[in-house]
């Protein structure tokens, strides 16, 4: 009896100590990040972004996730040489560092003016779709992937008067999450944290005739089994489910990073969603179609996607079964 009480007390103390240590690590990391942000603000925009790019290309190969990126790239591009694979990984680290640094300068970077007579940092392709979605009083779904500076898409939507609610996943670090959320809200309109119940909140937006923006290229545990670059992966069914329920138009959108710290923002033509024999939207087929669109984008600009993400990791019993089957085939 006493022994059980002692073990419980020890577990409670260990849990409290671990939680405090984790919070301290979050605080310390946030302080370091805010110091870097302060230093970058002392530089002109282009100098700061170029510095972040160069630093990340040097540091990235020493980060543990670099090995994940290399493995993913080799599986996705078996025909490419090691030098080509390393070059894409280097571009990826540069892109991710630029994305982080660009949070600081969003107001300065987004200079798009529909009435401008000369080009700025931002160019827009598919203006007619931006205008149509903004003016049509029916719900729409816009999806994208983690390519280029995808955060600029909601800013562009707001420029055209589009009322859009963007789903986002806040960082685990609460101190950084507060900073990033305040930065996003100042330029991007309505934001919805990705959490339990988010799908119901998105449905509520569509129910009122609003528009939602969703990132679709991340692993979703116990999601639909689909493929990406020809390999099995798990994908979130929510977009397909919402499209079926509200029978609303779905548009692909992306950001392409251009030379000279410039960007092209694109909304492509409305997707022709696969249908079941009964005429309703095929959720699985739609989810796979989204993967296919993102794969096309990634193949066009592989260095602008986050290859260190464990996109192809299969969770739960499904993953264990697949691993056992692969071991049996290899034996």
Coordinates of C-alpha atoms in Angstrom, one line a residue:
X1 CA 0.0 0.0 0.0
X2 CA 2.7 2.4 1.0
X3 CA 4.8 1.3 -1.9
X4 CA 2.0 2.0 -4.4
X5 CA 1.5 5.5 -2.9
X6 CA 5.2 6.2 -3.1
X7 CA 5.3 5.1 -6.8
X8 CA 2.3 7.3 -7.6
X9 CA 4.0 10.2 -5.9
X10 CA 7.2 9.7 -7.8
X11 CA 5.2 9.5 -11.1
X12 CA 3.4 12.7 -10.3
X13 CA 6.6 14.5 -9.4
X14 CA 8.3 13.2 -12.6
X15 CA 5.3 14.4 -14.6
X16 CA 5.3 17.9 -13.1
X17 CA 9.1 18.2 -13.5
X18 CA 8.8 17.0 -17.1
X19 CA 6.0 19.5 -17.8
X20 CA 8.0 22.4 -16.3
X21 CA 11.1 21.4 -18.2
X22 CA 9.1 21.3 -21.4
X23 CA 7.6 24.7 -20.8
X24 CA 11.1 26.1 -20.0
X25 CA 12.4 24.6 -23.3
X26 CA 9.5 26.2 -25.2
X27 CA 10.2 29.6 -23.5
X28 CA 13.9 29.4 -24.2
X29 CA 13.4 28.4 -27.8
X30 CA 10.9 31.3 -28.2
X31 CA 13.4 33.7 -26.7
X32 CA 16.1 32.6 -29.2
X33 CA 13.6 32.8 -32.1
X34 CA 12.5 36.3 -31.1
X35 CA 16.1 37.4 -30.8
X36 CA 16.7 36.2 -34.3
X37 CA 13.6 38.0 -35.5
X38 CA 14.8 41.2 -33.9
X39 CA 18.2 40.9 -35.6
X40 CA 16.6 40.2 -39.0
X41 CA 14.4 43.2 -38.6
X42 CA 17.6 45.3 -38.6
X43 CA 18.4 44.2 -42.1
X44 CA 16.7 45.2 -45.4
X45 CA 14.1 42.7 -46.5
X46 CA 16.1 41.1 -49.3
X47 CA 19.2 40.9 -47.2
X48 CA 17.4 39.3 -44.3
X49 CA 15.7 36.7 -46.5
X50 CA 18.9 35.8 -48.4
X51 CA 20.8 35.5 -45.1
X52 CA 18.1 33.1 -43.8
X53 CA 18.3 31.0 -46.9
X54 CA 22.1 30.7 -46.8
X55 CA 22.2 29.9 -43.1
X56 CA 19.5 27.2 -43.5
X57 CA 21.3 25.5 -46.4
X58 CA 24.4 25.1 -44.1
X59 CA 22.5 24.1 -40.9
X60 CA 19.8 21.9 -42.5
X61 CA 21.9 18.9 -43.3
X62 CA 22.9 18.6 -39.6
X63 CA 19.2 18.4 -38.5
X64 CA 17.8 15.0 -37.8
X65 CA 14.9 15.6 -40.1
X66 CA 17.3 15.9 -43.0
X67 CA 17.6 12.1 -43.1
X68 CA 13.9 11.9 -43.4
X69 CA 13.9 14.3 -46.3
X70 CA 16.6 12.4 -48.1
X71 CA 14.9 9.1 -47.7
X72 CA 11.6 10.6 -48.9
X73 CA 13.3 12.1 -51.9
X74 CA 15.1 8.9 -52.9
X75 CA 11.7 7.0 -52.8
X76 CA 10.0 9.7 -54.8
X77 CA 12.8 10.1 -57.3
X78 CA 14.6 6.8 -57.7
X79 CA 16.0 8.0 -61.0
X80 CA 17.8 11.0 -59.6
X81 CA 21.5 11.0 -58.5
X82 CA 22.6 11.6 -54.9
X83 CA 23.8 15.0 -56.0
X84 CA 20.4 15.9 -57.4
X85 CA 18.7 14.6 -54.2
X86 CA 21.0 16.7 -52.0
X87 CA 20.4 19.8 -54.2
X88 CA 16.6 19.5 -53.8
X89 CA 17.0 19.0 -50.0
X90 CA 19.2 22.1 -49.9
X91 CA 16.6 24.1 -51.8
X92 CA 13.9 22.8 -49.3
X93 CA 15.9 24.1 -46.3
X94 CA 16.3 27.5 -48.0
X95 CA 12.6 27.7 -48.8
X96 CA 11.6 26.8 -45.2
X97 CA 14.0 29.4 -43.8
X98 CA 12.7 32.0 -46.1
X99 CA 9.1 31.1 -45.1
X100 CA 10.0 31.6 -41.4
X101 CA 11.7 34.9 -42.1
X102 CA 8.9 36.2 -44.3
X103 CA 6.5 36.2 -41.4
X104 CA 8.4 39.3 -40.2
X105 CA 8.0 41.1 -43.4
X106 CA 4.5 40.1 -44.7
X107 CA 3.3 43.6 -44.8
X108 CA 6.3 44.7 -46.9
X109 CA 6.3 41.6 -49.1
X110 CA 2.7 41.7 -50.2
X111 CA 2.7 44.7 -52.6
X112 CA 0.1 43.5 -55.1
X113 CA -2.0 46.2 -56.5
X114 CA -4.5 45.3 -59.2
X115 CA -4.3 48.8 -60.6
X116 CA -0.4 48.9 -60.7
X117 CA 1.2 49.7 -64.0
X118 CA 4.5 47.9 -63.2
X119 CA 5.1 44.5 -61.6
X120 CA 6.0 44.2 -57.9
X121 CA 7.0 41.3 -55.7
X122 CA 3.6 39.6 -56.1
X123 CA 2.0 38.5 -59.4
X124 CA -1.4 36.8 -59.5
X125 CA -2.6 34.2 -62.0
X126 CA -6.3 33.3 -62.1
X127 CA -7.6 36.7 -61.1
X128 CA -10.9 35.9 -62.6
X129 CA -11.3 33.0 -60.1
X130 CA -10.4 35.3 -57.2
X131 CA -13.1 37.8 -58.3
X132 CA -15.7 35.1 -59.1
X133 CA -15.3 33.4 -55.7
X134 CA -15.5 36.8 -53.9
X135 CA -18.7 37.8 -55.7
X136 CA -20.6 34.5 -55.8
X137 CA -22.8 34.2 -52.7
X138 CA -22.3 30.4 -52.4
X139 CA -19.8 28.3 -50.4
X140 CA -16.4 27.4 -51.9
X141 CA -13.5 25.3 -50.8
X142 CA -9.9 26.4 -51.7
X143 CA -7.1 24.0 -51.0
X144 CA -3.3 24.3 -51.2
X145 CA -0.1 22.6 -50.0
X146 CA 3.0 23.7 -48.1
X147 CA 4.6 25.1 -51.2
X148 CA 6.5 28.4 -51.5
X149 CA 5.0 31.0 -49.1
X150 CA 1.5 29.5 -48.9
X151 CA 0.6 32.1 -46.2
X152 CA 0.4 34.8 -48.9
X153 CA -2.7 33.1 -50.4
X154 CA -5.2 34.3 -47.7
X155 CA -3.7 37.8 -48.0
X156 CA -4.4 37.8 -51.7
X157 CA -7.9 36.6 -51.0
X158 CA -8.5 39.5 -48.7
X159 CA -7.2 41.9 -51.4
X160 CA -10.0 40.8 -53.7
X161 CA -12.6 41.0 -51.0
X162 CA -12.9 37.3 -50.6
X163 CA -14.3 36.3 -47.2
X164 CA -12.3 33.1 -46.3
X165 CA -11.7 31.1 -43.1
X166 CA -8.3 29.4 -43.2
X167 CA -7.6 26.3 -41.3
X168 CA -4.2 26.2 -39.7
X169 CA -2.1 24.1 -37.3
X170 CA -0.5 26.2 -34.6
X171 CA 3.0 25.3 -33.4
X172 CA 3.4 23.1 -30.3
X173 CA 5.4 25.9 -28.7
X174 CA 2.7 28.2 -27.1
X175 CA 5.0 31.2 -27.0
X176 CA 5.7 31.0 -30.8
X177 CA 2.1 30.1 -31.5
X178 CA 0.9 33.4 -29.9
X179 CA 3.4 35.4 -32.0
X180 CA 2.6 33.6 -35.3
X181 CA -1.2 33.8 -34.7
X182 CA -1.0 37.5 -34.0
X183 CA 1.0 38.0 -37.2
X184 CA -1.4 36.0 -39.3
X185 CA -4.5 37.6 -37.9
X186 CA -3.3 41.1 -38.8
X187 CA -3.1 40.2 -42.5
X188 CA -5.1 37.0 -43.2
X189 CA -8.6 37.5 -41.9
X190 CA -10.4 34.6 -40.2
X191 CA -8.3 31.8 -38.9
X192 CA -9.4 28.4 -37.4
X193 CA -7.0 26.3 -35.4
X194 CA -6.8 22.7 -36.4
X195 CA -8.1 20.8 -33.5
X196 CA -10.9 18.5 -32.4
X197 CA -14.2 19.9 -33.8
X198 CA -12.5 21.9 -36.6
X199 CA -14.4 20.0 -39.2
X200 CA -17.7 21.1 -37.6
X201 CA -16.5 24.7 -37.5
X202 CA -15.6 24.5 -41.2
X203 CA -19.0 23.0 -42.0
X204 CA -20.6 26.0 -40.1
X205 CA -18.7 28.4 -42.4
X206 CA -19.9 26.6 -45.5
X207 CA -23.5 26.4 -44.1
X208 CA -23.5 30.2 -44.0
X209 CA -22.3 30.5 -47.6
X210 CA -18.7 31.3 -46.6
X211 CA -15.4 30.1 -48.1
X212 CA -12.8 27.9 -46.4
X213 CA -9.1 27.4 -47.2
X214 CA -7.4 24.1 -46.3
X215 CA -3.9 22.6 -46.5
X216 CA -4.2 19.0 -47.7
X217 CA -0.7 17.6 -48.0
X218 CA 0.0 16.4 -44.4
X219 CA -0.3 12.9 -42.9
X220 CA -3.6 12.3 -41.2
X221 CA -3.5 9.4 -38.7
X222 CA -6.2 6.8 -39.5
X223 CA -7.3 8.8 -42.6
X224 CA -8.2 7.4 -46.0
X225 CA -5.6 5.2 -47.6
X226 CA -4.5 7.0 -50.7
X227 CA -1.2 7.4 -52.7
X228 CA 1.2 10.2 -53.1
X229 CA 4.1 9.8 -55.5
X230 CA 2.9 6.2 -56.0
X231 CA 3.3 5.3 -52.4
X232 CA 0.6 4.6 -49.8
X233 CA -0.2 7.3 -47.4
X234 CA -3.0 8.5 -45.1
X235 CA -5.1 11.5 -46.0
X236 CA -7.7 13.6 -44.3
X237 CA -11.2 12.9 -45.8
X238 CA -12.7 16.2 -44.4
X239 CA -12.5 18.2 -47.6
X240 CA -14.1 15.5 -49.7
X241 CA -16.8 15.0 -47.1
X242 CA -17.6 18.7 -47.0
X243 CA -17.7 18.9 -50.8
X244 CA -20.1 16.1 -50.9
X245 CA -22.4 17.4 -48.2
X246 CA -22.6 21.0 -49.6
X247 CA -21.9 20.1 -53.2
X248 CA -19.7 23.2 -53.5
X249 CA -17.0 24.1 -55.9
X250 CA -13.4 23.2 -55.1
X251 CA -10.5 25.3 -56.4
X252 CA -6.7 24.5 -56.2
X253 CA -4.5 27.4 -55.2
X254 CA -0.7 27.6 -54.7
X255 CA 2.2 30.0 -54.2
X256 CA 5.3 29.6 -56.4
X257 CA 8.5 31.2 -55.2
X258 CA 10.2 33.2 -58.0
X259 CA 13.8 34.5 -58.2
X260 CA 14.5 37.8 -56.5
X261 CA 12.2 37.2 -53.5
X262 CA 9.2 37.4 -55.7
X263 CA 6.0 35.2 -55.8
X264 CA 3.3 34.0 -58.1
X265 CA 0.0 33.3 -56.5
X266 CA -2.3 31.0 -58.6
X267 CA -5.9 29.8 -58.4
X268 CA -6.5 27.1 -61.0
X269 CA -9.7 26.2 -62.7
X270 CA -12.5 24.6 -60.6
X271 CA -11.9 20.8 -60.1
X272 CA -14.2 18.4 -61.8
X273 CA -14.8 16.1 -58.8
X274 CA -15.3 12.4 -59.2
X275 CA -18.9 11.2 -58.6
X276 CA -20.5 8.0 -57.4
X277 CA -23.1 6.1 -59.4
X278 CA -25.7 8.0 -57.5
X279 CA -24.3 11.4 -58.5
X280 CA -22.9 12.5 -55.2
X281 CA -19.2 13.5 -54.7
X282 CA -16.9 10.5 -54.3
X283 CA -15.1 11.2 -51.0
X284 CA -12.2 8.8 -51.6
X285 CA -11.8 9.7 -55.2
X286 CA -11.8 13.4 -54.4
X287 CA -9.2 12.9 -51.6
X288 CA -7.0 11.1 -54.1
X289 CA -7.5 13.8 -56.7
X290 CA -6.3 16.4 -54.2
X291 CA -3.1 14.4 -53.7
X292 CA -2.6 14.2 -57.4
X293 CA -2.9 17.9 -57.8
X294 CA -0.4 18.6 -55.0
X295 CA 2.0 15.9 -56.5
X296 CA 1.9 17.7 -59.8
X297 CA 2.8 21.0 -58.0
X298 CA 5.6 19.3 -56.1
X299 CA 7.1 17.7 -59.2
X300 CA 7.2 21.1 -60.9
X301 CA 9.0 22.7 -57.9
X302 CA 10.4 20.0 -55.7
X303 CA 12.6 22.3 -53.7
X304 CA 9.6 24.3 -52.5
X305 CA 7.9 21.5 -50.6
X306 CA 8.7 20.2 -47.0
X307 CA 10.2 16.8 -47.7
X308 CA 11.1 16.3 -44.0
X309 CA 7.4 15.7 -43.2
X310 CA 6.6 12.0 -42.5
X311 CA 3.9 12.0 -45.2
X312 CA 4.1 8.3 -45.9
X313 CA 4.1 7.0 -42.3
X314 CA 1.1 4.7 -41.8
X315 CA -0.3 4.7 -38.3
X316 CA -2.0 2.1 -36.1
X317 CA -2.8 -1.5 -37.0
X318 CA -2.8 -0.7 -40.7
X319 CA 0.8 0.4 -40.5
X320 CA 1.9 -2.7 -38.5
X321 CA 0.1 -5.0 -40.9
X322 CA 1.8 -3.3 -43.9
X323 CA 5.3 -3.6 -42.2
X324 CA 4.7 -7.3 -41.4
X325 CA 3.7 -7.9 -45.0
X326 CA 6.7 -6.1 -46.3
X327 CA 9.0 -8.2 -44.1
X328 CA 7.3 -11.3 -45.3
X329 CA 7.8 -10.3 -48.9
X330 CA 11.5 -9.5 -48.3
X331 CA 12.1 -12.9 -46.5

